[in-house]
Tab-separated table of N, CA, C and O in Angstrom:
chain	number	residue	atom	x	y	z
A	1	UNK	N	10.801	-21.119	-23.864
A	1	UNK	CA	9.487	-20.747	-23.394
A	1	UNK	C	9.468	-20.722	-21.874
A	1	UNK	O	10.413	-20.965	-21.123
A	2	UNK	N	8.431	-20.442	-21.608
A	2	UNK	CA	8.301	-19.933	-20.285
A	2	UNK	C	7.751	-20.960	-19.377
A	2	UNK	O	6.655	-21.357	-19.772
A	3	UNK	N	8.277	-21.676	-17.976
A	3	UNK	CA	7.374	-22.863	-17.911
A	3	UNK	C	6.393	-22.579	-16.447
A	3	UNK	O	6.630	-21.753	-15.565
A	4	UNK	N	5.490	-23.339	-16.506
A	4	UNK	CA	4.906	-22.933	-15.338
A	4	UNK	C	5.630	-23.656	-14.186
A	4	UNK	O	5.565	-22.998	-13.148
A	5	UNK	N	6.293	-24.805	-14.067
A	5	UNK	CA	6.862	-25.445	-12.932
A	5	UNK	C	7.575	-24.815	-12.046
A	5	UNK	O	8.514	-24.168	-12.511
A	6	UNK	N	7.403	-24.793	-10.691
A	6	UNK	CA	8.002	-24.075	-9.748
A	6	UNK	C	9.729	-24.607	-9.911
A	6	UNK	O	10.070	-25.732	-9.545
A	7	UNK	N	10.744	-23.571	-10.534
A	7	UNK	CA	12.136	-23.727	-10.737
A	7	UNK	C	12.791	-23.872	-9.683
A	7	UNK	O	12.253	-23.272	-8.752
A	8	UNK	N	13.818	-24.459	-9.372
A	8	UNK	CA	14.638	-24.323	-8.450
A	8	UNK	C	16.326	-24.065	-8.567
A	8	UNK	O	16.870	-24.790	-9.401
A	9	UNK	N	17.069	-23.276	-7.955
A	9	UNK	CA	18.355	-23.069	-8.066
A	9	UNK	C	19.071	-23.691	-7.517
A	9	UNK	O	19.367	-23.631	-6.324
A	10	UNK	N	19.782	-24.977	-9.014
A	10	UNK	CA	20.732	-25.598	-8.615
A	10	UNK	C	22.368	-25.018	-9.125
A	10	UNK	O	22.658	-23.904	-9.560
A	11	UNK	N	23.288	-26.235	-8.886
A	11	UNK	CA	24.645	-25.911	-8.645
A	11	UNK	C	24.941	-25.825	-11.062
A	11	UNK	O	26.029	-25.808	-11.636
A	12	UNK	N	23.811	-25.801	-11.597
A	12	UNK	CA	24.009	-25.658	-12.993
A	12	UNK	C	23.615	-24.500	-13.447
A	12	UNK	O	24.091	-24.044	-14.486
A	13	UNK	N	22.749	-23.900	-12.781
A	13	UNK	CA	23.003	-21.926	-12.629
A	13	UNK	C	23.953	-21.085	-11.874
A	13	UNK	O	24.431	-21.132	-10.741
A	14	UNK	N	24.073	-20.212	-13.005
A	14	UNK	CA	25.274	-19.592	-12.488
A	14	UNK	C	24.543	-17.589	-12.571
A	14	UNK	O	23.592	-17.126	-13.201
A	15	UNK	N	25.297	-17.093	-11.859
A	15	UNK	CA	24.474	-15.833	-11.344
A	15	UNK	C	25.018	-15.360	-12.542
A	15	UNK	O	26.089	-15.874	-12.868
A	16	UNK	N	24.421	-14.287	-13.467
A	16	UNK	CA	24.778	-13.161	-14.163
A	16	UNK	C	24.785	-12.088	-13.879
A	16	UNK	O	25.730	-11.426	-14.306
A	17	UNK	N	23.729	-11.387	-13.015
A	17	UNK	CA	23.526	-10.293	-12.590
A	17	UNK	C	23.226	-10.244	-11.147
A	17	UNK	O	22.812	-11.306	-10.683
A	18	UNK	N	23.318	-9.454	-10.498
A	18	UNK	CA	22.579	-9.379	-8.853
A	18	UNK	C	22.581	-7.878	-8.485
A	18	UNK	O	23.523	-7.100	-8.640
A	19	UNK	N	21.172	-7.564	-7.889
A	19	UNK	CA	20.777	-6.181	-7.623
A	19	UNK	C	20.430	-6.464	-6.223
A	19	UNK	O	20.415	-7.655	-5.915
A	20	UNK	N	20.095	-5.432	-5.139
A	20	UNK	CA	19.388	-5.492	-4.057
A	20	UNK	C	18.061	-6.229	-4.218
A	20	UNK	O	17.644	-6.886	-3.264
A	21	UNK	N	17.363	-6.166	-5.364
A	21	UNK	CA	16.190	-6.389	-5.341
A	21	UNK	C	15.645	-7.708	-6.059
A	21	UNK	O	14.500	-8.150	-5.976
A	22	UNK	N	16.780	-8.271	-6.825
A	22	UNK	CA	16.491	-9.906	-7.370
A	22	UNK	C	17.796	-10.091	-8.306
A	22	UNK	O	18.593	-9.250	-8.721
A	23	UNK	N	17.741	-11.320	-8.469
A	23	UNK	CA	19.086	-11.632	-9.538
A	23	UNK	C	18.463	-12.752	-10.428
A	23	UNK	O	17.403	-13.372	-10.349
A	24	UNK	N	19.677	-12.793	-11.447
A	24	UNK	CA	19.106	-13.405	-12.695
A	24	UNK	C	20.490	-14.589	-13.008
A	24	UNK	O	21.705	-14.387	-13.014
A	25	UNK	N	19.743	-15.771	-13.232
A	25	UNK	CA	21.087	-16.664	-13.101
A	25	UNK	C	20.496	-17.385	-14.339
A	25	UNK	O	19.387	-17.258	-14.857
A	26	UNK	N	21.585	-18.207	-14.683
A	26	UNK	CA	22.073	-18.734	-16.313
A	26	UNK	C	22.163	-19.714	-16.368
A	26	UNK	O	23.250	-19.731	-15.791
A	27	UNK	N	21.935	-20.969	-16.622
A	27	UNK	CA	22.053	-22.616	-16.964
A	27	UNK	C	22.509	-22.362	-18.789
A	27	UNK	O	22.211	-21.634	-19.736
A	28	UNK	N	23.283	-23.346	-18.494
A	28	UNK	CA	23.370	-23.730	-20.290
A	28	UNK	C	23.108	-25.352	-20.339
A	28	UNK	O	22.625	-26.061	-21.222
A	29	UNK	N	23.467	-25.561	-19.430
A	29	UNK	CA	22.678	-27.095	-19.013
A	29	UNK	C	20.850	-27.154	-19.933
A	29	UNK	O	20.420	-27.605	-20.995
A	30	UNK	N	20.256	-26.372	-18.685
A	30	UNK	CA	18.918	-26.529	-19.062
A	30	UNK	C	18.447	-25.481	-20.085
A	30	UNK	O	17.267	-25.314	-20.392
A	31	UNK	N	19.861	-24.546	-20.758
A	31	UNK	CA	19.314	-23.562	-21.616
A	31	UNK	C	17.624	-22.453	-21.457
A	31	UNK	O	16.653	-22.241	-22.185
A	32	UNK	N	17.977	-22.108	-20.382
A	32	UNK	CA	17.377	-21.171	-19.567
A	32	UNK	C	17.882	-20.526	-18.828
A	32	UNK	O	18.986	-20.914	-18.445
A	33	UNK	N	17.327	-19.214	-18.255
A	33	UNK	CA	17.024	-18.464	-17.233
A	33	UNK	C	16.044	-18.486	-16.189
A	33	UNK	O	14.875	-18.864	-16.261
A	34	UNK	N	16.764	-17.966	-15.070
A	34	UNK	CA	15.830	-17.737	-14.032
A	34	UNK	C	15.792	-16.281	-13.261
A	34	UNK	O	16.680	-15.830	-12.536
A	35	UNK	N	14.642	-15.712	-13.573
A	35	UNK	CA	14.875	-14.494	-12.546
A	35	UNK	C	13.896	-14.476	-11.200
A	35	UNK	O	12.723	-14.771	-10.968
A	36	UNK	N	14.714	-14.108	-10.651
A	36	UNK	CA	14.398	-14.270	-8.812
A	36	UNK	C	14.328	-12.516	-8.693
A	36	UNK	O	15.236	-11.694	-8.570
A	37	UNK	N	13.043	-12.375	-8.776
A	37	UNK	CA	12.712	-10.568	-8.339
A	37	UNK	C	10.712	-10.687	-8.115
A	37	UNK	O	9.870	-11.280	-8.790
A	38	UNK	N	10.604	-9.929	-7.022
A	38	UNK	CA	9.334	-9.487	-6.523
A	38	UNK	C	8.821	-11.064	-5.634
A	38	UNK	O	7.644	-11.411	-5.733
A	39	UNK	N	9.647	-11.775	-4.939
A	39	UNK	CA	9.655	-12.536	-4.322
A	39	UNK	C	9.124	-13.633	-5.068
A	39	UNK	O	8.011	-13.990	-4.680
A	40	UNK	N	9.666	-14.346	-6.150
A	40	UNK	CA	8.986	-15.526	-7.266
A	40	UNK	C	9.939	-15.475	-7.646
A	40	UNK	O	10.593	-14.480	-7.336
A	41	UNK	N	10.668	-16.667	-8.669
A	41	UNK	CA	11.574	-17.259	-9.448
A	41	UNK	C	10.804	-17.247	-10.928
A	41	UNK	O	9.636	-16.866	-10.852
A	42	UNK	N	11.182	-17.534	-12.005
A	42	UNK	CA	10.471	-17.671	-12.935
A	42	UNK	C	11.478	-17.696	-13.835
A	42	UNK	O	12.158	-16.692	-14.049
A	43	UNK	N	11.674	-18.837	-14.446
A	43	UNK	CA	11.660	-19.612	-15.615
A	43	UNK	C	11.634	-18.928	-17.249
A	43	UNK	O	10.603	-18.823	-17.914
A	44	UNK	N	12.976	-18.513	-17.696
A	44	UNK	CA	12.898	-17.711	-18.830
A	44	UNK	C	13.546	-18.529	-20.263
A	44	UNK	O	14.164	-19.493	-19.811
A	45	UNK	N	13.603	-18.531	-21.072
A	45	UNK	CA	14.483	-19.146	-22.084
A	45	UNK	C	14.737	-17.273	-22.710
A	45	UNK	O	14.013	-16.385	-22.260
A	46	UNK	N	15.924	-16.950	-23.829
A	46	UNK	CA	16.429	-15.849	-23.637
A	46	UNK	C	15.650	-15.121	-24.364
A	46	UNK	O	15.856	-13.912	-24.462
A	47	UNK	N	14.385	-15.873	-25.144
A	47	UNK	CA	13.823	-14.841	-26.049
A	47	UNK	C	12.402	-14.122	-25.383
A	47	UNK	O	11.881	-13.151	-25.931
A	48	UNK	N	11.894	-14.687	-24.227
A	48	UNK	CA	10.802	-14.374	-23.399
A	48	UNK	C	11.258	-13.222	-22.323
A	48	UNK	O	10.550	-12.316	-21.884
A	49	UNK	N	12.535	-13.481	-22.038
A	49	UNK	CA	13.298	-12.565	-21.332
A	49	UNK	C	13.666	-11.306	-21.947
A	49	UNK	O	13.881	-10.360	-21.189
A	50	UNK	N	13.805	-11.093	-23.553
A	50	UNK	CA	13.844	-10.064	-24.163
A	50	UNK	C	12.505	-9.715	-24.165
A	50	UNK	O	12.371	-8.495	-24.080
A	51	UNK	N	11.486	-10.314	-24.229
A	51	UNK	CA	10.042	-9.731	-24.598
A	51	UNK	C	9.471	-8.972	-23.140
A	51	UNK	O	8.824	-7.935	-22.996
A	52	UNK	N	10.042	-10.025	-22.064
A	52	UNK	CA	9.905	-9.218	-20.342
A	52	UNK	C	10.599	-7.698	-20.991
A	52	UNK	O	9.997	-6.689	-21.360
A	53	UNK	N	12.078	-7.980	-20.961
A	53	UNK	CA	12.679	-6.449	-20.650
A	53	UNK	C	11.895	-5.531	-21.836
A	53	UNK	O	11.734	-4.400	-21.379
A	54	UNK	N	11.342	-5.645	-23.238
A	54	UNK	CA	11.143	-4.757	-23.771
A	54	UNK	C	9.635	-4.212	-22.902
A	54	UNK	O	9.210	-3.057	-22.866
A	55	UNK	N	9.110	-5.272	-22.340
A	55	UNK	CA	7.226	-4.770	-22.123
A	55	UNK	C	7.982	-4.480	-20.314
A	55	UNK	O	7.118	-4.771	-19.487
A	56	UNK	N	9.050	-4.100	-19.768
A	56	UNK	CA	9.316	-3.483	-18.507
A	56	UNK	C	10.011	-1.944	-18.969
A	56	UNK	O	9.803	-0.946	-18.279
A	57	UNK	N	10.911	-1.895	-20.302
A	57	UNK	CA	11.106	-0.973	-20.096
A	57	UNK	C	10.292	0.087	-21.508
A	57	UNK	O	10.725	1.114	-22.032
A	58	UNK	N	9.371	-0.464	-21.704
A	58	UNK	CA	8.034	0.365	-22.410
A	58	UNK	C	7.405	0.949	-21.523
A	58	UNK	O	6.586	1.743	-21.986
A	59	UNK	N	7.441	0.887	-20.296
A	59	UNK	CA	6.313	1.856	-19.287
A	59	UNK	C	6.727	2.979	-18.819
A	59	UNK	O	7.751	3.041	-18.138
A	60	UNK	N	5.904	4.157	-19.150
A	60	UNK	CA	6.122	5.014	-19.173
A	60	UNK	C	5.801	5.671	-17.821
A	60	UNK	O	4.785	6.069	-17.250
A	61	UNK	N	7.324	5.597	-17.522
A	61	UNK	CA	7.301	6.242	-15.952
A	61	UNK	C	6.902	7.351	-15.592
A	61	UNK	O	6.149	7.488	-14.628
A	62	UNK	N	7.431	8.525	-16.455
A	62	UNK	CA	7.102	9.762	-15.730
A	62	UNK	C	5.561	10.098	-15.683
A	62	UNK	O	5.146	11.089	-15.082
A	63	UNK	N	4.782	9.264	-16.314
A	63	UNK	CA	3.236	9.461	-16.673
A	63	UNK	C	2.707	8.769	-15.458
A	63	UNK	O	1.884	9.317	-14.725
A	64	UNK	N	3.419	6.941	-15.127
A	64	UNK	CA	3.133	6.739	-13.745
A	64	UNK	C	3.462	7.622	-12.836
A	64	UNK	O	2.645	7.405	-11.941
A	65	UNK	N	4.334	8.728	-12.397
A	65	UNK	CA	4.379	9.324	-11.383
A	65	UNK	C	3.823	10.154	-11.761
A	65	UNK	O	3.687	10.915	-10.803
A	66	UNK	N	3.403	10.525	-12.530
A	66	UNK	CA	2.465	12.099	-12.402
A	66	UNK	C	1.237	11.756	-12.101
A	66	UNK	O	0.848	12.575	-11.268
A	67	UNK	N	0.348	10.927	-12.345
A	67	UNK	CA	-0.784	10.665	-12.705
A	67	UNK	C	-1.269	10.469	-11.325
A	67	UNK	O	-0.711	9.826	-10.436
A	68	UNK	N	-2.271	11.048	-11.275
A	68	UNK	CA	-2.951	11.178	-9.416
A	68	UNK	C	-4.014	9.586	-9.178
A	68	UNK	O	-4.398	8.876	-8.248
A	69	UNK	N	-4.158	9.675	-11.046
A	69	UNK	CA	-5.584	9.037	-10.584
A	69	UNK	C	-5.125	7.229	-9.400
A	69	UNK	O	-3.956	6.988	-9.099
A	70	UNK	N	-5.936	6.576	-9.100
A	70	UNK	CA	-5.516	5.070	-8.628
A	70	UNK	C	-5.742	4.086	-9.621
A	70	UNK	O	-6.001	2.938	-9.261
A	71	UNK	N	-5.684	4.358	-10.739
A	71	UNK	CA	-5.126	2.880	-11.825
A	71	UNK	C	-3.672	2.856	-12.185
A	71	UNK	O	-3.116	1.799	-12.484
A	72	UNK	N	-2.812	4.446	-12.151
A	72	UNK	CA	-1.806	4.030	-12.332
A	72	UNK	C	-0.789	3.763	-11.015
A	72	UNK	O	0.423	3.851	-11.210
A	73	UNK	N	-1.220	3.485	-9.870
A	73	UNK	CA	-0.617	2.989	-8.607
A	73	UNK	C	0.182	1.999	-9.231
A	73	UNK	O	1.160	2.483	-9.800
A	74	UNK	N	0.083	0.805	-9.305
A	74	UNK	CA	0.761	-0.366	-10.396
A	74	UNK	C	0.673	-0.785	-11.807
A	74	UNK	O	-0.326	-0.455	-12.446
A	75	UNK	N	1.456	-1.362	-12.271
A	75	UNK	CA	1.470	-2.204	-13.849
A	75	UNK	C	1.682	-3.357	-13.509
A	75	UNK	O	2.254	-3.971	-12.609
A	76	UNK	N	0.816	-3.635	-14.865
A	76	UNK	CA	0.693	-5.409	-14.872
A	76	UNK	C	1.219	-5.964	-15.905
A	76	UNK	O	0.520	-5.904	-16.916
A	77	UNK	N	2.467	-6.620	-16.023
A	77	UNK	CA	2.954	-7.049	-16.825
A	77	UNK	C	3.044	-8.960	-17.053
A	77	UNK	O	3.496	-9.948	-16.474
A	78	UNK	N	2.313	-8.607	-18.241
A	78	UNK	CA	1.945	-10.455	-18.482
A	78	UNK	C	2.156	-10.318	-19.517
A	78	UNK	O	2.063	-9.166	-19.942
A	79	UNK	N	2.643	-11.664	-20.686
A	79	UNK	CA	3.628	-11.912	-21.942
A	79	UNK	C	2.581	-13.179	-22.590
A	79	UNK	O	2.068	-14.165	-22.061
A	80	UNK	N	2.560	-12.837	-23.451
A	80	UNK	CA	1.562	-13.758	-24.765
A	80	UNK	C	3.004	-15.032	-24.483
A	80	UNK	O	4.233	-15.007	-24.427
A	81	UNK	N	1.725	-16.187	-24.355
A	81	UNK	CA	2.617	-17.867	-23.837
A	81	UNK	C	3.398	-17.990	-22.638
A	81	UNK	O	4.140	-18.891	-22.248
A	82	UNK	N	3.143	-17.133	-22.252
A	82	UNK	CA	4.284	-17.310	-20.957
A	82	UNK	C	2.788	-17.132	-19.810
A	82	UNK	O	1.768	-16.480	-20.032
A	83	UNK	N	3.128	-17.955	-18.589
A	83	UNK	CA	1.807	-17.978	-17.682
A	83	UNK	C	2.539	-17.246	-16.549
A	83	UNK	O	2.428	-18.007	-15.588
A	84	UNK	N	3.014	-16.501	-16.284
A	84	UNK	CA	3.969	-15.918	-15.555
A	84	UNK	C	3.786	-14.447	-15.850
A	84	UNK	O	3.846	-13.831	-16.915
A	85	UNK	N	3.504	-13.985	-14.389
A	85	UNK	CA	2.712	-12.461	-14.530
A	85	UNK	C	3.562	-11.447	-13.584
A	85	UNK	O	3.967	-12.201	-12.698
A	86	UNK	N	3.821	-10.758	-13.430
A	86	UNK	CA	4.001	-9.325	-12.332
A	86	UNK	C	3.178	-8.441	-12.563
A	86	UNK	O	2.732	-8.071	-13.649
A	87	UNK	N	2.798	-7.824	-10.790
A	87	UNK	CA	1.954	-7.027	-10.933
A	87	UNK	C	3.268	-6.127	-9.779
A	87	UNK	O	3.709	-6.627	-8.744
A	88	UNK	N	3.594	-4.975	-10.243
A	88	UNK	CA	4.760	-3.963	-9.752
A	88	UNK	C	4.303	-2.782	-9.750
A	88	UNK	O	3.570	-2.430	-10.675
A	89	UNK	N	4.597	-1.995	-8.817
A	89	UNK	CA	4.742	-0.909	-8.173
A	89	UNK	C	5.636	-0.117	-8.939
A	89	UNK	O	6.309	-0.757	-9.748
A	90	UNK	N	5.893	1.603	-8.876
A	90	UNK	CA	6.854	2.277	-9.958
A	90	UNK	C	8.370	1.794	-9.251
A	90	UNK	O	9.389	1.588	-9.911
A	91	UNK	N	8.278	1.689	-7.991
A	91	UNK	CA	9.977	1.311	-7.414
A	91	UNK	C	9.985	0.177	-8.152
A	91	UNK	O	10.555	0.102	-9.240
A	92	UNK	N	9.255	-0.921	-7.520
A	92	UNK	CA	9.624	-2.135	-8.722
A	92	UNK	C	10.125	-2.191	-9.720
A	92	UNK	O	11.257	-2.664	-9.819
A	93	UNK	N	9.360	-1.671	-10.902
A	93	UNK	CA	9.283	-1.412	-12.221
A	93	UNK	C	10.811	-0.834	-12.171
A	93	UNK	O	11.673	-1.487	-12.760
A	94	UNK	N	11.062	-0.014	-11.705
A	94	UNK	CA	12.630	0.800	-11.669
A	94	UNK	C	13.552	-0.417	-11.045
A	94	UNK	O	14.604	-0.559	-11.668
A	95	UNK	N	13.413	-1.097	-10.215
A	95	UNK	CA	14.494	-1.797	-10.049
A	95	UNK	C	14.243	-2.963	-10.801
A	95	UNK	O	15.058	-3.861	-10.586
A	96	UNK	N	13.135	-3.280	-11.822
A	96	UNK	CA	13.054	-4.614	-12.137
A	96	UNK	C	13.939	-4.030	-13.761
A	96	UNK	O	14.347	-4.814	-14.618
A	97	UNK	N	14.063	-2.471	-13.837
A	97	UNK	CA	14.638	-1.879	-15.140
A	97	UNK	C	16.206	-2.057	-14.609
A	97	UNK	O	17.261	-1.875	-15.218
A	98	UNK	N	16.012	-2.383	-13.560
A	98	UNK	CA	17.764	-1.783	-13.336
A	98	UNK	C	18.454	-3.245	-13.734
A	98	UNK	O	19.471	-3.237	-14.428
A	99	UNK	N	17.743	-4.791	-13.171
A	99	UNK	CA	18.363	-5.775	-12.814
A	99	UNK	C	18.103	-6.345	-14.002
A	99	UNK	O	18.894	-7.180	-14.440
A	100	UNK	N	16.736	-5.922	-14.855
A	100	UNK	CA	17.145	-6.521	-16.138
A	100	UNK	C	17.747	-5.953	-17.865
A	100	UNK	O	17.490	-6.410	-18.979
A	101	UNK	N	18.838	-4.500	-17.323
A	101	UNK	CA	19.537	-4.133	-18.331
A	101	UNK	C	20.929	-4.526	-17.959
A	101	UNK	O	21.908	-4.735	-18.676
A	102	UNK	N	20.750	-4.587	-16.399
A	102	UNK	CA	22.277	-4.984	-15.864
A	102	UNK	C	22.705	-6.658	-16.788
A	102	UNK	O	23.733	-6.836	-17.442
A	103	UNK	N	21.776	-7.510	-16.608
A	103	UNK	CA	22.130	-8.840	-17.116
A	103	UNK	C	22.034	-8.940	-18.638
A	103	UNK	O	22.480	-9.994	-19.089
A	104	UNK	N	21.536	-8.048	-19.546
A	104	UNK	CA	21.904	-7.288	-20.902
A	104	UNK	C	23.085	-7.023	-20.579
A	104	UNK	O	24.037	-7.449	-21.234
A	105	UNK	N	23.161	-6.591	-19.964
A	105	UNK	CA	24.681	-5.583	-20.432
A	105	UNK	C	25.909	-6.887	-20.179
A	105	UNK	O	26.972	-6.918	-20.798
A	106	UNK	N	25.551	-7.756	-19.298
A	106	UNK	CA	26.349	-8.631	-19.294
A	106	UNK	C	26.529	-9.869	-20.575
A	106	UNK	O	27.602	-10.192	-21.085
A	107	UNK	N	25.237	-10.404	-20.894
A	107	UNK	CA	25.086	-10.649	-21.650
A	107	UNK	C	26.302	-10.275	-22.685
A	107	UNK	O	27.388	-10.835	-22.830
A	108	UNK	N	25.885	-9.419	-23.188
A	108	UNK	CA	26.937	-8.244	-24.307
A	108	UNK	C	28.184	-8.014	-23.951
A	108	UNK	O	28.971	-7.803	-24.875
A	109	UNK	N	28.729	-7.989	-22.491
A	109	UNK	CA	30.023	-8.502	-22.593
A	109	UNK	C	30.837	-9.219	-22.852
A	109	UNK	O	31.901	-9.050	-23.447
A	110	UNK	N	30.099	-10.620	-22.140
A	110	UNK	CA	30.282	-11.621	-22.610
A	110	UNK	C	30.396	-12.009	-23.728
A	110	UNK	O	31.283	-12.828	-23.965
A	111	UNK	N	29.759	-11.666	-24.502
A	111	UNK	CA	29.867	-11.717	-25.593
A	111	UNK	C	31.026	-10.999	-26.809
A	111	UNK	O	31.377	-11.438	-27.904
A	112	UNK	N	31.365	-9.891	-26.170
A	112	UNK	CA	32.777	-9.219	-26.646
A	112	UNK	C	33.630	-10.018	-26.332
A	112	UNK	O	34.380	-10.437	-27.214
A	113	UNK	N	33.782	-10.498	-24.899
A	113	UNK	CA	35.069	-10.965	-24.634
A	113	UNK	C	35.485	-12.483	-25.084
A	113	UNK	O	36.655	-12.864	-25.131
A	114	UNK	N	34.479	-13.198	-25.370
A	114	UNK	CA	34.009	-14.228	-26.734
A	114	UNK	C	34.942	-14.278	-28.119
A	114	UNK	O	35.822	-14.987	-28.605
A	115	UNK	N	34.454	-13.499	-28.327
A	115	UNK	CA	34.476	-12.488	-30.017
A	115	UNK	C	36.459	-11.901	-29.914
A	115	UNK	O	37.364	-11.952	-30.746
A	116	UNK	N	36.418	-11.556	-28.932
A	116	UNK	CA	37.885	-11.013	-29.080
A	116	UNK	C	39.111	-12.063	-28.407
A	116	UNK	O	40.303	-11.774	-28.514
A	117	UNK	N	38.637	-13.313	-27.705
A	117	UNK	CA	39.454	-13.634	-27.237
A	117	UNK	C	40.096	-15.125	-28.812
A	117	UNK	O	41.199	-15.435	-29.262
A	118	UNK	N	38.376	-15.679	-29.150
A	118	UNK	CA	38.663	-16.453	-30.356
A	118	UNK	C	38.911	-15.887	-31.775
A	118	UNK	O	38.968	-16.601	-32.776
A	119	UNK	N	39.038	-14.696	-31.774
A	119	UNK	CA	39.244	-13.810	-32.859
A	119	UNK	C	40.786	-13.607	-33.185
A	119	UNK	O	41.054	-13.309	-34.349
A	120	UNK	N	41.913	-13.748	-32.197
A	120	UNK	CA	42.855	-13.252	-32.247
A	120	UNK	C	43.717	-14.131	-33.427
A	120	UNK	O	43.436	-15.294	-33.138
A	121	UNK	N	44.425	-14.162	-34.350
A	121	UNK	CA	44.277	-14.721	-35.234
A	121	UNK	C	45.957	-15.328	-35.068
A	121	UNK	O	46.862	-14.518	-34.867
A	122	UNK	N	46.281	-17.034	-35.191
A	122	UNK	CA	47.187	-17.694	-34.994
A	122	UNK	C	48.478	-17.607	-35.834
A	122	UNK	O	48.386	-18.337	-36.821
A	123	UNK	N	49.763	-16.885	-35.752
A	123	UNK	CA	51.071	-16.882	-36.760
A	123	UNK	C	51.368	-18.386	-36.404
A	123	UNK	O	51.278	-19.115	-35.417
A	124	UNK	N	51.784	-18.477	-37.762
A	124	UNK	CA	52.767	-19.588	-37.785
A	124	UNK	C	54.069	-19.437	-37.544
A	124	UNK	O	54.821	-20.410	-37.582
């Protein structure tokens, strides 16, 4: 879950991802995440972090850039139990898509290279 306490980055996170615009680091210690983007840290465990990336990359960009009117200037993205909000701009939103498929994708490597390294199967 998501906590409200202001997190801090110690030497038991370890970086997974890093973009120009924020990075996302890993404890297995405290079995959490932290992502550091739009100048705030915030406190993820991995299933709130899937519910971030699906409700970041549900917004429908090309409708934000077309749209003249001034409500779609920003999105506001806030998560049922989690007290932890962004309010982003379309660059945002695009780099907050970039830094959180990049640490998916790592994720999922990791996870291959897991899978194939204890997989290899022992001759006698």
């Amino acid at each position: 879950m998501c906590k409200k306490v202001a997190p801090a980055i110690t030497e038991s996170y370890q970086e997974v991802f890093r973009t120009k615009s924020g990075c996302i680091y890993q404890s297995d210690v405290e079995k959490s995440l932290l992502v550091e983007f739009a100048n705030k840290i915030a406190r993820f465990d991995i299933r709130c972090l899937q519910r971030l990336k699906n409700a970041v990359f549900s917004i429908n960009l090309a409708e934000m850039a077309t749209d003249t009117s001034r409500t779609t200037d920003v999105e506001i993205i806030s998560l049922c139990a989690c007290e932890h909000c962004y309010v982003l701009t379309l660059r945002e939103i695009i780099n907050f898509r970039e830094l959180l498929a990049g640490a998916f994708v790592m994720f999922e490597l990791n996870s291959i290279i897991q899978e194939r390294i204890y997989s290899i199967p022992v001759y006698a």
